[in-house]
XYZ file of C-alpha atoms in Angstrom:
739
model
C 77.903 72.727 -41.736
C 74.351 74.047 -41.510
C 75.654 77.615 -41.237
C 77.698 77.152 -44.414
C 74.676 75.633 -46.109
C 72.570 78.645 -45.150
C 75.144 81.083 -46.492
C 75.444 79.071 -49.690
C 71.688 79.093 -50.167
C 71.653 82.787 -49.460
C 74.181 83.373 -52.204
C 72.299 81.247 -54.730
C 68.983 82.933 -54.047
C 70.534 86.405 -54.034
C 72.076 85.825 -57.463
C 68.695 84.773 -58.809
C 67.446 88.365 -58.273
C 63.991 87.323 -56.999
C 64.515 88.192 -53.350
C 64.489 91.581 -51.740
C 66.696 92.404 -48.809
C 63.894 91.570 -46.390
C 63.042 88.263 -48.097
C 66.701 87.213 -48.137
C 66.949 87.638 -44.383
C 63.733 85.767 -43.969
C 65.083 82.893 -46.069
C 68.165 82.592 -43.922
C 66.151 82.392 -40.730
C 63.790 79.970 -42.384
C 66.680 77.565 -43.015
C 67.490 77.673 -39.338
C 63.947 76.540 -38.615
C 62.177 79.853 -37.715
C 60.083 80.596 -40.732
C 56.742 80.979 -39.032
C 54.636 84.059 -39.816
C 57.083 85.257 -42.482
C 56.088 86.371 -45.956
C 58.384 84.478 -48.376
C 58.019 83.266 -51.940
C 57.071 79.515 -51.649
C 58.685 78.422 -54.920
C 62.055 79.810 -53.911
C 61.842 78.234 -50.475
C 60.856 74.858 -51.948
C 63.904 74.805 -54.214
C 66.113 75.908 -51.327
C 64.798 73.141 -49.017
C 65.353 70.501 -51.696
C 68.886 71.760 -52.202
C 69.528 71.639 -48.453
C 68.120 68.093 -48.117
C 70.260 66.745 -50.934
C 73.411 68.306 -49.499
C 72.762 66.881 -46.027
C 71.949 63.445 -47.445
C 75.140 63.482 -49.461
C 77.063 64.349 -46.299
C 75.573 61.457 -44.328
C 76.037 58.811 -47.067
C 79.383 56.979 -46.718
C 81.570 56.699 -49.751
C 82.065 52.964 -50.524
C 85.356 53.706 -52.287
C 86.847 55.424 -49.256
C 89.245 52.966 -47.554
C 88.826 54.671 -44.170
C 85.101 53.896 -44.184
C 85.799 50.174 -44.702
C 87.720 49.779 -41.427
C 84.872 49.160 -38.999
C 86.817 46.987 -36.533
C 90.353 46.316 -35.500
C 92.189 43.704 -37.562
C 93.351 41.831 -34.464
C 89.741 41.591 -33.258
C 88.697 40.092 -36.605
C 91.506 37.511 -36.413
C 90.579 36.644 -32.827
C 86.974 36.071 -33.848
C 88.142 33.741 -36.629
C 90.211 31.685 -34.163
C 87.292 31.440 -31.737
C 84.817 30.342 -34.416
C 87.115 27.644 -35.789
C 88.085 26.260 -32.384
C 84.419 26.155 -31.353
C 83.589 23.796 -34.232
C 86.841 22.422 -35.698
C 85.232 19.659 -37.763
C 82.955 21.806 -39.883
C 83.552 22.356 -43.593
C 84.313 25.998 -44.383
C 82.647 27.292 -47.531
C 82.421 31.093 -47.335
C 85.891 32.566 -46.892
C 85.344 35.363 -49.414
C 83.654 37.295 -46.590
C 86.959 37.483 -44.719
C 88.814 38.136 -47.961
C 86.728 41.312 -48.339
C 87.506 42.544 -44.825
C 89.770 45.539 -45.359
C 90.965 45.328 -41.736
C 92.844 42.114 -42.536
C 94.562 43.758 -45.494
C 95.692 46.673 -43.340
C 97.023 44.275 -40.699
C 98.855 42.272 -43.374
C 100.355 45.490 -44.739
C 101.637 46.397 -41.277
C 103.279 42.986 -40.825
C 104.932 42.972 -44.251
C 106.017 46.592 -43.764
C 107.680 45.638 -40.475
C 109.508 42.737 -42.154
C 110.610 45.007 -44.987
C 111.803 48.021 -43.004
C 112.425 46.573 -39.541
C 110.064 49.002 -37.784
C 106.392 48.717 -36.884
C 104.033 51.167 -38.587
C 100.903 52.147 -36.588
C 97.641 52.356 -38.460
C 97.284 56.091 -37.882
C 100.725 56.610 -39.503
C 99.844 54.925 -42.798
C 99.603 57.408 -45.652
C 96.390 57.896 -47.584
C 98.039 56.831 -50.833
C 99.000 53.492 -49.230
C 95.359 52.961 -48.197
C 94.207 53.639 -51.763
C 96.789 51.263 -53.239
C 95.881 48.605 -50.696
C 92.202 48.923 -51.585
C 93.073 48.605 -55.264
C 95.022 45.415 -54.504
C 92.089 43.952 -52.560
C 89.648 44.750 -55.374
C 92.010 43.195 -57.918
C 92.147 39.975 -55.882
C 88.357 39.865 -55.572
C 87.850 40.596 -59.286
C 90.430 38.003 -60.437
C 92.688 40.700 -61.889
C 95.635 39.957 -59.607
C 98.642 38.191 -61.136
C 101.325 36.467 -59.084
C 104.959 37.370 -59.667
C 104.428 40.723 -61.384
C 107.660 42.471 -62.331
C 106.599 45.872 -63.696
C 102.914 46.506 -62.952
C 102.196 46.785 -59.234
C 99.074 47.776 -57.343
C 101.219 48.669 -54.313
C 104.980 49.035 -54.090
C 107.424 48.482 -51.293
C 108.241 51.612 -49.251
C 111.918 50.964 -50.021
C 111.340 50.657 -53.770
C 111.971 54.097 -55.311
C 112.318 52.863 -58.895
C 110.352 54.665 -61.572
C 109.418 51.789 -63.887
C 107.985 54.078 -66.567
C 111.371 55.667 -67.318
C 113.461 52.475 -67.371
C 115.445 51.562 -70.455
C 114.761 48.409 -72.433
C 117.944 46.799 -71.177
C 116.971 47.230 -67.516
C 113.434 46.046 -68.212
C 114.842 42.912 -69.850
C 117.060 42.280 -66.840
C 114.082 42.611 -64.496
C 111.954 40.241 -66.580
C 114.588 37.516 -67.071
C 116.558 37.387 -63.820
C 115.734 36.281 -60.301
C 114.005 39.032 -58.356
C 112.829 39.176 -54.730
C 109.197 38.402 -53.982
C 107.041 41.421 -54.863
C 105.666 43.430 -51.974
C 102.067 42.941 -53.078
C 102.511 39.145 -53.300
C 103.687 39.041 -49.697
C 100.615 40.998 -48.580
C 98.271 38.556 -50.338
C 100.181 35.616 -48.831
C 99.839 37.145 -45.369
C 96.078 37.627 -45.785
C 95.618 34.022 -46.917
C 97.706 32.808 -43.986
C 95.586 34.788 -41.498
C 92.433 33.234 -42.981
C 93.585 29.604 -43.326
C 95.770 29.176 -40.237
C 92.902 29.360 -37.669
C 90.924 26.803 -39.713
C 93.637 24.142 -39.701
C 95.264 24.748 -36.317
C 92.140 23.384 -34.634
C 92.254 20.280 -36.893
C 95.956 19.410 -36.955
C 97.244 16.437 -35.008
C 99.030 16.958 -31.705
C 101.881 14.815 -33.065
C 103.191 17.482 -35.481
C 105.376 20.313 -34.185
C 107.063 22.089 -37.106
C 105.812 25.271 -38.806
C 103.117 25.769 -36.151
C 102.703 28.675 -33.685
C 103.716 27.919 -30.110
C 105.609 24.711 -31.018
C 109.393 24.600 -31.344
C 112.227 22.095 -31.402
C 112.436 22.418 -27.610
C 108.854 21.168 -27.412
C 109.862 18.071 -29.395
C 112.778 17.333 -27.075
C 110.576 17.649 -23.987
C 107.925 15.379 -25.516
C 110.605 12.790 -26.336
C 111.933 12.880 -22.780
C 108.420 12.408 -21.386
C 106.760 9.974 -23.820
C 109.557 7.934 -25.427
C 110.990 6.462 -22.233
C 111.119 2.658 -22.267
C 111.025 2.201 -26.060
C 113.532 -0.275 -27.403
C 113.321 0.125 -31.209
C 113.177 3.363 -33.165
C 112.269 4.144 -36.772
C 113.686 7.409 -38.042
C 112.333 8.569 -41.397
C 113.298 11.398 -43.730
C 110.343 12.584 -45.827
C 111.871 15.968 -46.632
C 111.549 15.308 -50.365
C 107.863 16.136 -49.901
C 108.906 19.624 -48.803
C 110.673 20.143 -52.140
C 107.348 20.089 -53.924
C 104.237 18.058 -54.629
C 101.802 17.807 -57.488
C 99.336 20.677 -57.588
C 96.378 18.287 -57.745
C 97.423 16.563 -54.501
C 97.819 19.873 -52.688
C 94.451 21.198 -53.876
C 92.675 17.930 -52.998
C 94.168 18.010 -49.496
C 93.090 21.630 -49.154
C 89.539 20.970 -50.344
C 88.870 18.388 -47.651
C 88.066 21.228 -45.266
C 87.856 24.380 -47.425
C 85.285 24.647 -50.231
C 85.624 28.335 -51.113
C 86.263 28.715 -54.845
C 87.870 32.150 -54.585
C 90.543 31.041 -52.114
C 91.175 27.713 -53.858
C 91.642 29.393 -57.244
C 93.972 31.981 -55.733
C 96.213 29.308 -54.181
C 96.084 27.185 -57.320
C 97.214 30.105 -59.479
C 100.104 30.717 -57.048
C 101.201 27.084 -57.447
C 100.778 26.980 -61.226
C 102.352 30.348 -62.128
C 106.015 29.692 -63.031
C 108.753 31.311 -60.977
C 111.372 33.053 -63.121
C 114.881 32.152 -62.026
C 118.256 32.913 -63.529
C 119.595 30.000 -65.540
C 123.140 28.982 -64.724
C 125.402 28.934 -67.771
C 127.082 25.529 -67.996
C 129.557 26.696 -70.600
C 133.090 27.759 -70.023
C 133.542 30.061 -67.128
C 134.892 33.459 -67.939
C 138.217 34.327 -66.462
C 137.831 36.792 -63.665
C 140.244 39.649 -63.401
C 142.158 39.789 -60.206
C 141.220 42.776 -58.125
C 143.922 44.740 -56.441
C 144.040 44.440 -52.684
C 142.319 47.285 -50.926
C 143.080 47.972 -47.328
C 139.948 47.671 -45.229
C 138.980 50.742 -43.336
C 138.322 50.490 -39.608
C 134.813 51.588 -38.753
C 134.409 54.629 -36.569
C 132.310 54.526 -33.419
C 129.504 56.587 -34.934
C 129.301 54.504 -38.130
C 126.734 51.682 -38.405
C 128.072 48.291 -37.414
C 127.879 45.321 -39.805
C 125.166 42.684 -39.643
C 125.119 40.730 -36.362
C 127.723 38.065 -36.866
C 126.565 36.060 -33.850
C 123.125 35.529 -35.388
C 124.594 34.452 -38.699
C 126.858 32.039 -36.843
C 123.996 30.571 -34.834
C 121.986 29.955 -37.993
C 124.866 27.716 -39.042
C 124.066 25.496 -36.043
C 120.543 24.757 -37.294
C 119.923 20.980 -37.202
C 119.193 19.063 -40.354
C 115.526 18.614 -39.438
C 114.980 22.367 -38.982
C 117.208 23.679 -41.764
C 114.738 23.222 -44.613
C 111.632 25.327 -45.234
C 109.248 24.499 -48.080
C 108.733 27.131 -50.779
C 106.109 26.116 -53.327
C 105.644 28.400 -56.311
C 104.533 31.875 -55.297
C 102.972 30.707 -52.000
C 105.896 31.995 -49.914
C 105.040 31.975 -46.212
C 101.916 29.954 -47.034
C 104.030 26.956 -48.131
C 104.764 25.544 -44.605
C 101.041 25.565 -43.812
C 100.263 23.744 -47.074
C 102.973 21.174 -46.263
C 101.398 20.496 -42.874
C 97.963 20.172 -44.512
C 99.315 17.516 -46.875
C 101.218 15.622 -44.151
C 98.270 15.717 -41.745
C 96.952 12.544 -43.423
C 100.135 10.766 -42.347
C 99.679 12.007 -38.766
C 96.093 10.737 -38.627
C 97.117 7.380 -40.083
C 99.868 7.005 -37.483
C 97.456 7.869 -34.666
C 95.223 5.011 -35.801
C 98.214 2.673 -35.880
C 99.135 3.676 -32.328
C 95.696 2.603 -31.111
C 95.864 -0.667 -33.062
C 99.357 -1.513 -31.816
C 98.547 -0.852 -28.172
C 98.231 -4.203 -26.343
C 98.533 -4.032 -22.544
C 99.722 -7.071 -20.636
C 98.425 -8.049 -17.209
C 101.733 -9.692 -16.340
C 103.603 -6.424 -16.810
C 104.517 -4.785 -13.535
C 103.461 -1.318 -14.659
C 99.879 -2.526 -15.146
C 97.558 -3.133 -12.246
C 94.310 -5.081 -12.423
C 91.341 -2.911 -11.552
C 88.804 -4.602 -9.233
C 86.089 -3.756 -11.736
C 87.809 -5.802 -14.429
C 89.361 -2.948 -16.448
C 93.089 -2.677 -16.961
C 94.444 0.527 -15.476
C 97.890 1.988 -15.952
C 99.933 1.829 -12.812
C 103.422 3.159 -12.173
C 104.117 5.211 -15.301
C 106.674 7.551 -13.785
C 109.491 5.048 -14.401
C 108.324 2.836 -17.291
C 111.918 2.564 -18.539
C 112.776 0.386 -15.535
C 110.520 -2.357 -16.915
C 111.998 -4.942 -19.330
C 110.612 -4.360 -22.823
C 111.438 -7.689 -24.476
C 109.275 -10.762 -24.508
C 105.924 -11.662 -26.062
C 104.084 -11.358 -22.743
C 105.077 -7.743 -22.199
C 103.112 -4.606 -23.019
C 103.231 -3.517 -26.658
C 103.159 0.226 -27.151
C 104.141 2.775 -29.785
C 104.501 6.528 -30.103
C 105.092 8.881 -33.005
C 106.285 12.422 -33.553
C 106.829 14.539 -36.679
C 108.938 17.646 -37.093
C 108.585 18.998 -40.627
C 109.529 16.219 -43.028
C 111.272 14.092 -40.387
C 109.479 11.466 -38.306
C 110.488 9.459 -35.241
C 108.633 6.322 -34.129
C 109.357 4.561 -30.845
C 108.249 0.932 -30.428
C 107.986 -1.067 -27.202
C 107.995 -4.674 -28.340
C 109.909 -7.081 -30.595
C 111.752 -5.960 -33.711
C 109.316 -7.874 -35.934
C 106.594 -5.379 -35.027
C 108.841 -2.513 -36.119
C 109.542 -4.254 -39.444
C 105.810 -4.769 -40.060
C 105.053 -1.127 -39.321
C 107.835 0.006 -41.648
C 106.390 -2.051 -44.498
C 102.919 -0.544 -43.989
C 104.393 2.972 -43.812
C 106.206 2.488 -47.129
C 102.965 1.364 -48.781
C 101.033 4.326 -47.349
C 103.562 6.927 -48.590
C 103.612 5.300 -52.026
C 99.832 5.361 -52.255
C 99.129 8.846 -50.830
C 102.186 10.909 -51.759
C 103.677 8.883 -54.644
C 106.870 8.796 -52.602
C 109.147 5.811 -53.173
C 110.759 4.781 -49.890
C 112.932 1.813 -49.048
C 114.330 0.185 -45.936
C 117.443 2.377 -46.028
C 115.367 5.585 -45.821
C 113.467 4.160 -42.804
C 116.148 2.409 -40.732
C 115.269 0.484 -37.560
C 117.786 1.279 -34.825
C 118.233 0.017 -31.300
C 118.322 2.424 -28.385
C 121.800 1.237 -27.366
C 123.296 2.596 -30.616
C 121.989 6.109 -30.002
C 119.295 7.822 -32.061
C 120.199 11.206 -33.548
C 117.271 13.644 -33.763
C 117.481 17.453 -33.794
C 121.235 17.244 -33.070
C 120.465 15.433 -29.804
C 121.270 11.783 -29.131
C 118.650 9.533 -27.526
C 120.407 6.813 -25.567
C 119.905 4.605 -22.527
C 121.704 5.262 -19.283
C 121.979 2.490 -16.697
C 120.977 3.342 -13.134
C 122.949 1.621 -10.367
C 121.852 1.134 -6.764
C 123.595 2.709 -3.796
C 127.118 1.296 -3.763
C 128.268 -0.417 -0.577
C 131.847 -1.005 0.478
C 133.544 -3.450 2.850
C 135.155 -2.173 5.994
C 138.645 -3.349 5.073
C 139.367 -2.891 1.409
C 136.493 -0.762 0.117
C 135.494 -3.388 -2.462
C 132.142 -2.913 -4.202
C 129.733 -5.684 -3.224
C 127.170 -5.270 -6.056
C 127.484 -3.596 -9.421
C 124.206 -4.799 -10.950
C 122.007 -2.084 -12.407
C 118.398 -1.764 -11.366
C 117.104 -0.141 -14.562
C 117.690 2.359 -17.311
C 116.813 5.975 -18.004
C 116.254 7.736 -21.336
C 119.060 10.221 -21.798
C 118.729 13.169 -24.211
C 122.237 14.523 -24.744
C 123.630 17.077 -27.150
C 125.882 15.620 -29.835
C 129.385 16.993 -29.304
C 130.464 15.491 -32.622
C 127.731 17.428 -34.426
C 128.720 20.601 -32.563
C 132.341 20.227 -33.742
C 131.092 19.660 -37.282
C 129.091 22.892 -37.216
C 132.032 24.882 -35.801
C 134.259 23.502 -38.539
C 131.700 24.542 -41.152
C 131.838 28.107 -39.792
C 135.692 28.086 -39.825
C 135.942 28.396 -36.058
C 138.226 25.367 -35.682
C 140.025 22.599 -37.535
C 140.611 18.962 -36.631
C 138.337 16.273 -35.211
C 140.019 14.552 -32.286
C 141.929 17.571 -31.010
C 139.965 20.582 -32.300
C 142.134 23.657 -32.586
C 140.381 27.082 -32.587
C 140.991 29.307 -35.598
C 141.017 33.124 -35.539
C 137.711 34.768 -36.354
C 138.889 37.237 -39.004
C 135.323 38.309 -39.798
C 135.494 40.557 -36.716
C 138.988 41.910 -37.438
C 137.853 45.498 -38.048
C 135.485 45.656 -35.080
C 136.400 46.953 -31.644
C 137.167 44.655 -28.758
C 133.968 45.636 -26.922
C 131.801 45.015 -29.967
C 133.471 41.663 -30.719
C 133.077 40.404 -27.141
C 129.451 41.515 -27.098
C 128.722 39.654 -30.348
C 130.309 36.445 -29.136
C 128.498 36.632 -25.792
C 125.177 36.791 -27.632
C 126.216 33.677 -29.543
C 127.102 31.862 -26.301
C 123.854 32.891 -24.596
C 121.909 31.576 -27.582
C 123.866 28.313 -27.588
C 123.176 27.837 -23.890
C 119.468 28.361 -24.557
C 119.497 25.933 -27.484
C 121.029 23.163 -25.329
C 118.716 23.956 -22.426
C 117.177 20.468 -22.185
C 120.327 18.437 -22.929
C 121.674 16.262 -20.122
C 125.237 17.349 -20.931
C 124.385 21.040 -21.164
C 127.293 22.145 -18.981
C 129.826 20.154 -20.968
C 128.758 21.203 -24.460
C 128.243 24.905 -23.609
C 131.624 25.051 -21.873
C 133.180 23.490 -24.986
C 131.532 26.171 -27.163
C 132.904 28.851 -24.853
C 136.384 27.320 -25.122
C 136.257 27.385 -28.940
C 134.967 30.971 -29.093
C 137.463 32.209 -26.488
C 140.378 30.547 -28.282
C 139.241 31.967 -31.621
C 139.044 35.504 -30.228
C 142.408 35.138 -28.491
C 144.072 34.236 -31.777
C 142.261 37.113 -33.478
C 143.464 39.630 -30.875
C 146.990 38.211 -31.019
C 147.093 38.867 -34.766
C 145.343 42.220 -34.512
C 147.370 43.728 -31.666
C 150.617 41.812 -32.462
C 150.791 39.973 -29.136
C 152.312 36.830 -30.750
C 150.464 34.142 -28.738
C 147.225 33.355 -26.914
C 149.078 33.204 -23.609
C 150.147 36.838 -24.027
C 146.535 37.810 -24.817
C 145.247 36.051 -21.686
C 147.965 37.684 -19.605
C 147.053 41.208 -20.756
C 143.305 40.858 -21.280
C 142.460 38.404 -18.475
C 140.887 34.979 -18.874
C 137.582 36.509 -19.999
C 139.230 39.091 -22.324
C 137.549 41.961 -20.498
C 140.641 44.183 -20.163
C 141.679 46.489 -23.001
C 144.466 44.945 -25.048
C 145.766 48.208 -26.513
C 145.695 51.744 -25.195
C 144.368 54.426 -27.464
C 146.106 57.699 -28.138
C 145.592 60.202 -25.378
C 144.265 57.583 -22.909
C 145.804 57.662 -19.466
C 146.630 54.402 -17.635
C 143.783 55.000 -15.164
C 141.316 52.959 -17.263
C 138.927 52.192 -14.403
C 138.553 55.872 -13.514
C 137.757 56.789 -17.097
C 135.347 53.859 -17.346
C 133.600 54.958 -14.166
C 133.108 58.426 -15.617
C 131.739 57.022 -18.878
C 134.602 58.374 -20.982
C 135.533 55.020 -22.566
C 133.558 52.106 -23.920
C 133.112 49.281 -21.434
C 134.388 45.871 -22.504
C 132.188 42.918 -21.625
C 134.028 39.754 -20.638
C 133.207 36.413 -22.216
C 130.695 34.247 -20.363
C 130.753 30.554 -19.451
C 134.562 30.429 -19.243
C 134.198 27.882 -16.439
C 131.836 24.922 -16.299
C 130.438 26.043 -12.950
C 129.098 29.213 -14.599
C 126.970 27.276 -17.108
C 123.338 26.910 -15.951
C 121.944 23.508 -15.076
C 119.805 21.374 -17.383
C 116.116 22.203 -17.284
C 114.205 19.148 -16.026
C 110.861 20.893 -15.583
C 108.043 18.287 -15.824
C 106.196 18.363 -19.109
C 102.428 17.706 -18.864
C 100.929 14.929 -20.962
C 98.069 17.098 -22.272
C 100.324 20.041 -23.125
C 99.037 22.744 -25.440
C 100.466 26.141 -26.417
C 99.386 29.164 -24.400
C 97.172 30.620 -27.138
C 95.283 27.328 -27.516
C 94.824 27.087 -23.753
C 93.344 30.591 -23.711
C 90.976 29.748 -26.590
C 89.786 26.514 -24.984
C 89.265 28.219 -21.622
C 87.351 31.072 -23.259
C 85.073 28.644 -25.098
C 84.498 26.661 -21.920
C 83.556 29.742 -19.912
C 81.306 31.079 -22.661
C 79.329 27.839 -22.723
C 75.965 28.016 -20.898
C 76.404 24.506 -19.505
C 79.577 25.560 -17.712
C 77.766 28.521 -16.151
C 74.918 26.301 -14.959
C 77.377 23.790 -13.486
C 79.133 26.563 -11.579
C 75.833 27.883 -10.249
C 74.744 24.405 -9.135
C 78.058 23.849 -7.394
C 77.736 27.194 -5.585
C 74.212 26.358 -4.427
C 75.211 22.893 -3.212
C 78.014 24.319 -1.088
C 75.763 27.021 0.361
C 77.780 29.861 -1.121
C 76.791 32.912 -3.122
C 78.378 34.389 -6.213
C 79.602 38.008 -6.276
C 76.997 38.904 -8.912
C 74.136 37.600 -6.753
C 75.606 39.342 -3.721
C 75.632 42.709 -5.507
C 72.131 42.170 -6.916
C 70.819 41.440 -3.396
C 72.417 44.592 -2.085
C 70.867 46.658 -4.865
C 67.458 45.040 -4.379
C 67.464 45.604 -0.616
C 68.530 49.197 -1.099
C 65.789 49.892 -3.669
C 63.103 48.167 -1.605
C 63.959 49.957 1.601
C 64.348 53.295 -0.197
C 60.863 53.098 -1.784
C 59.207 52.300 1.497
C 61.157 54.974 3.310
C 60.025 57.579 0.789
C 56.345 56.774 1.286
C 56.219 55.878 4.959
C 58.645 57.577 7.342
C 57.936 55.625 10.496
C 60.434 55.186 13.288
C 60.170 51.434 13.318
C 60.917 51.099 9.605
C 63.786 53.586 9.847
C 65.348 51.551 12.633
C 64.965 48.438 10.486
C 66.776 50.086 7.617
C 69.752 51.061 9.759
C 69.875 47.696 11.456
C 72.488 45.509 9.703
C 70.757 42.381 10.943
C 67.807 43.155 8.718
C 69.711 42.188 5.542
C 70.367 38.488 5.171
C 72.255 37.343 2.127
C 72.436 33.622 2.809
C 70.603 31.020 0.748
C 68.827 29.475 3.763
C 65.046 28.967 4.071
C 64.817 31.579 6.875
C 66.068 34.141 4.441
C 63.281 33.360 1.948
C 60.670 33.479 4.717
C 61.979 36.853 5.791
C 61.700 38.133 2.195
C 58.060 37.016 2.031
C 57.246 38.719 5.352
C 59.000 41.894 4.256
C 57.043 41.907 0.994
C 53.761 41.619 2.912
C 54.798 44.442 5.251
C 55.823 46.525 2.243
C 52.408 45.997 0.636
C 50.587 47.133 3.767
C 52.812 50.196 4.150
C 52.357 51.123 0.493
C 48.562 50.952 0.921
C 48.823 53.231 3.944
C 51.025 55.604 1.978
C 48.532 55.767 -0.905
C 45.653 56.505 1.524
């Protein structure tokens, strides 16, 4: 750069005509810093130095409009710092979120996430084009300057990479269609939603109740089932409520007021409010007479070749049909998009806090209850809690207890006590929802059910299973002496009736009592290997979904029976084998053998398969009940938290100075030494002995250096005395060395 600057200055001064050949050379060397004892015109050199200084200063000054200069950190590091700050002080009121809204790293990270959702492939930061950076910066500036409009149809700051439409050359008819019909969410709206989610989610995740499990990272429906198995044992009455009408939409004022309890940033609040207020354009359905559709002529479907792309994964589409009622509804409020579930949890967090207070009020331990032991100090301490369901729950002198759980808009309350307590709680809950959410509930929407009738939640039935003692028999007739049960257990079983209902909805079977599999014609034009592979993925996913059900083997084996029968009927129609029995005879029980030979294929199928000349056919799984994995009964801890929250809490605990002092005190009390102190002692001993050895090379001191007994690293008093003596000896030797 300096060499170019020198040549440029040389050219400017040479064109001025005031320098001779000798003075020009002198000027060049003067720029390089060697202008001493040279005869040069001072005015020309002054102008040249000013020109050089301005050019260098311009080179060092960063351009504020350059998007590459705004990325000072990694976006993931910025998000991690936000999570740490909010978990360190979760109760504080946040007022300055515009600082994070200006961080360009978050916008780049949001662009990468939305790009991956749009195209299906992750885009590294070094692969993003410069034009995308410029458009992203323009979008950020528009949001900060209040120039951004939700739901734009024609004017975009940044477009989707898959959108190749030139909106400037569109005809009026196409523009009218775009403005008046339902269109997918704009790419720029999804980026803004992602940025707001990255800013608000860390703030509220540290504040949310541990009783809510839907729309939160690290918490799934499996977590709810494990919590129910652990905490709801022994409850006699259950209240199951459906508040999903809240997920359909709430008043904007209620959402903003719930949001402003913890967030007081005007920029973010106004941005969310505009997303809720801006109307969403949808296509209006014409209620008039339906136009007669012309019948299309039948077109024979073409069989896909092996090198052609396969259709969408049918197994995934089928599994989505098995989504339970509680998990099948996601809130979408205005233009908030992926921000809507978080806003729904913010609004329903008041209900969670209210129920936590009711749990503490309702809790009344009884000394006469066998699961409670009297502490000698006078306090009541919980005793045998591993089997609380063995204890009778009726009676006024028994322990009264309650628990609560919420998954989205559905709640489940378990009550240990009389039914009158459940009726009182239901009345108070109806009044609370009417006051806070303007939601009119009645007794039918909050039914009180007994455990013996079975409680349906997340397509699993909560019921009570009686436990019998060891049965004894007489020596002569084998008659049972005692059949009296000793207690009950909470059973969480998968609903086979609900499973049949979902299969019928997907046209896999017909009938209720004797379900008959129906052929799966959606896979008619796919190969046998591809069809079996798709159905195996469905069965693996079903087995994982029913992982914590007590009847996992039974329900997964039933699903395998339905899928296997459906494929057998499909292959019978496709290969003209007439019946399922003929298909099982040719293709084996698992349908792993080829049902039809291709042209030019020799009978030695196994030899060709071994050489990789034909496509391998995967047999269906779980065709026998013994092949289905067992139910997962892994113990679930009472203070369970997701892995990311555990890591945050542990990091905050270790970064606290009090924790470090406690660890140091514990190490000193036990007479141990930390690795850091051990290394520091080694370094100190080495430096001390090396300094003395450099000044005084005596034989006695050299022998002391090489003697391993001269270095004591223990925390005893002899060690400190030895250090003092060594310091005195070092002082004397240093004086001798100076003399």
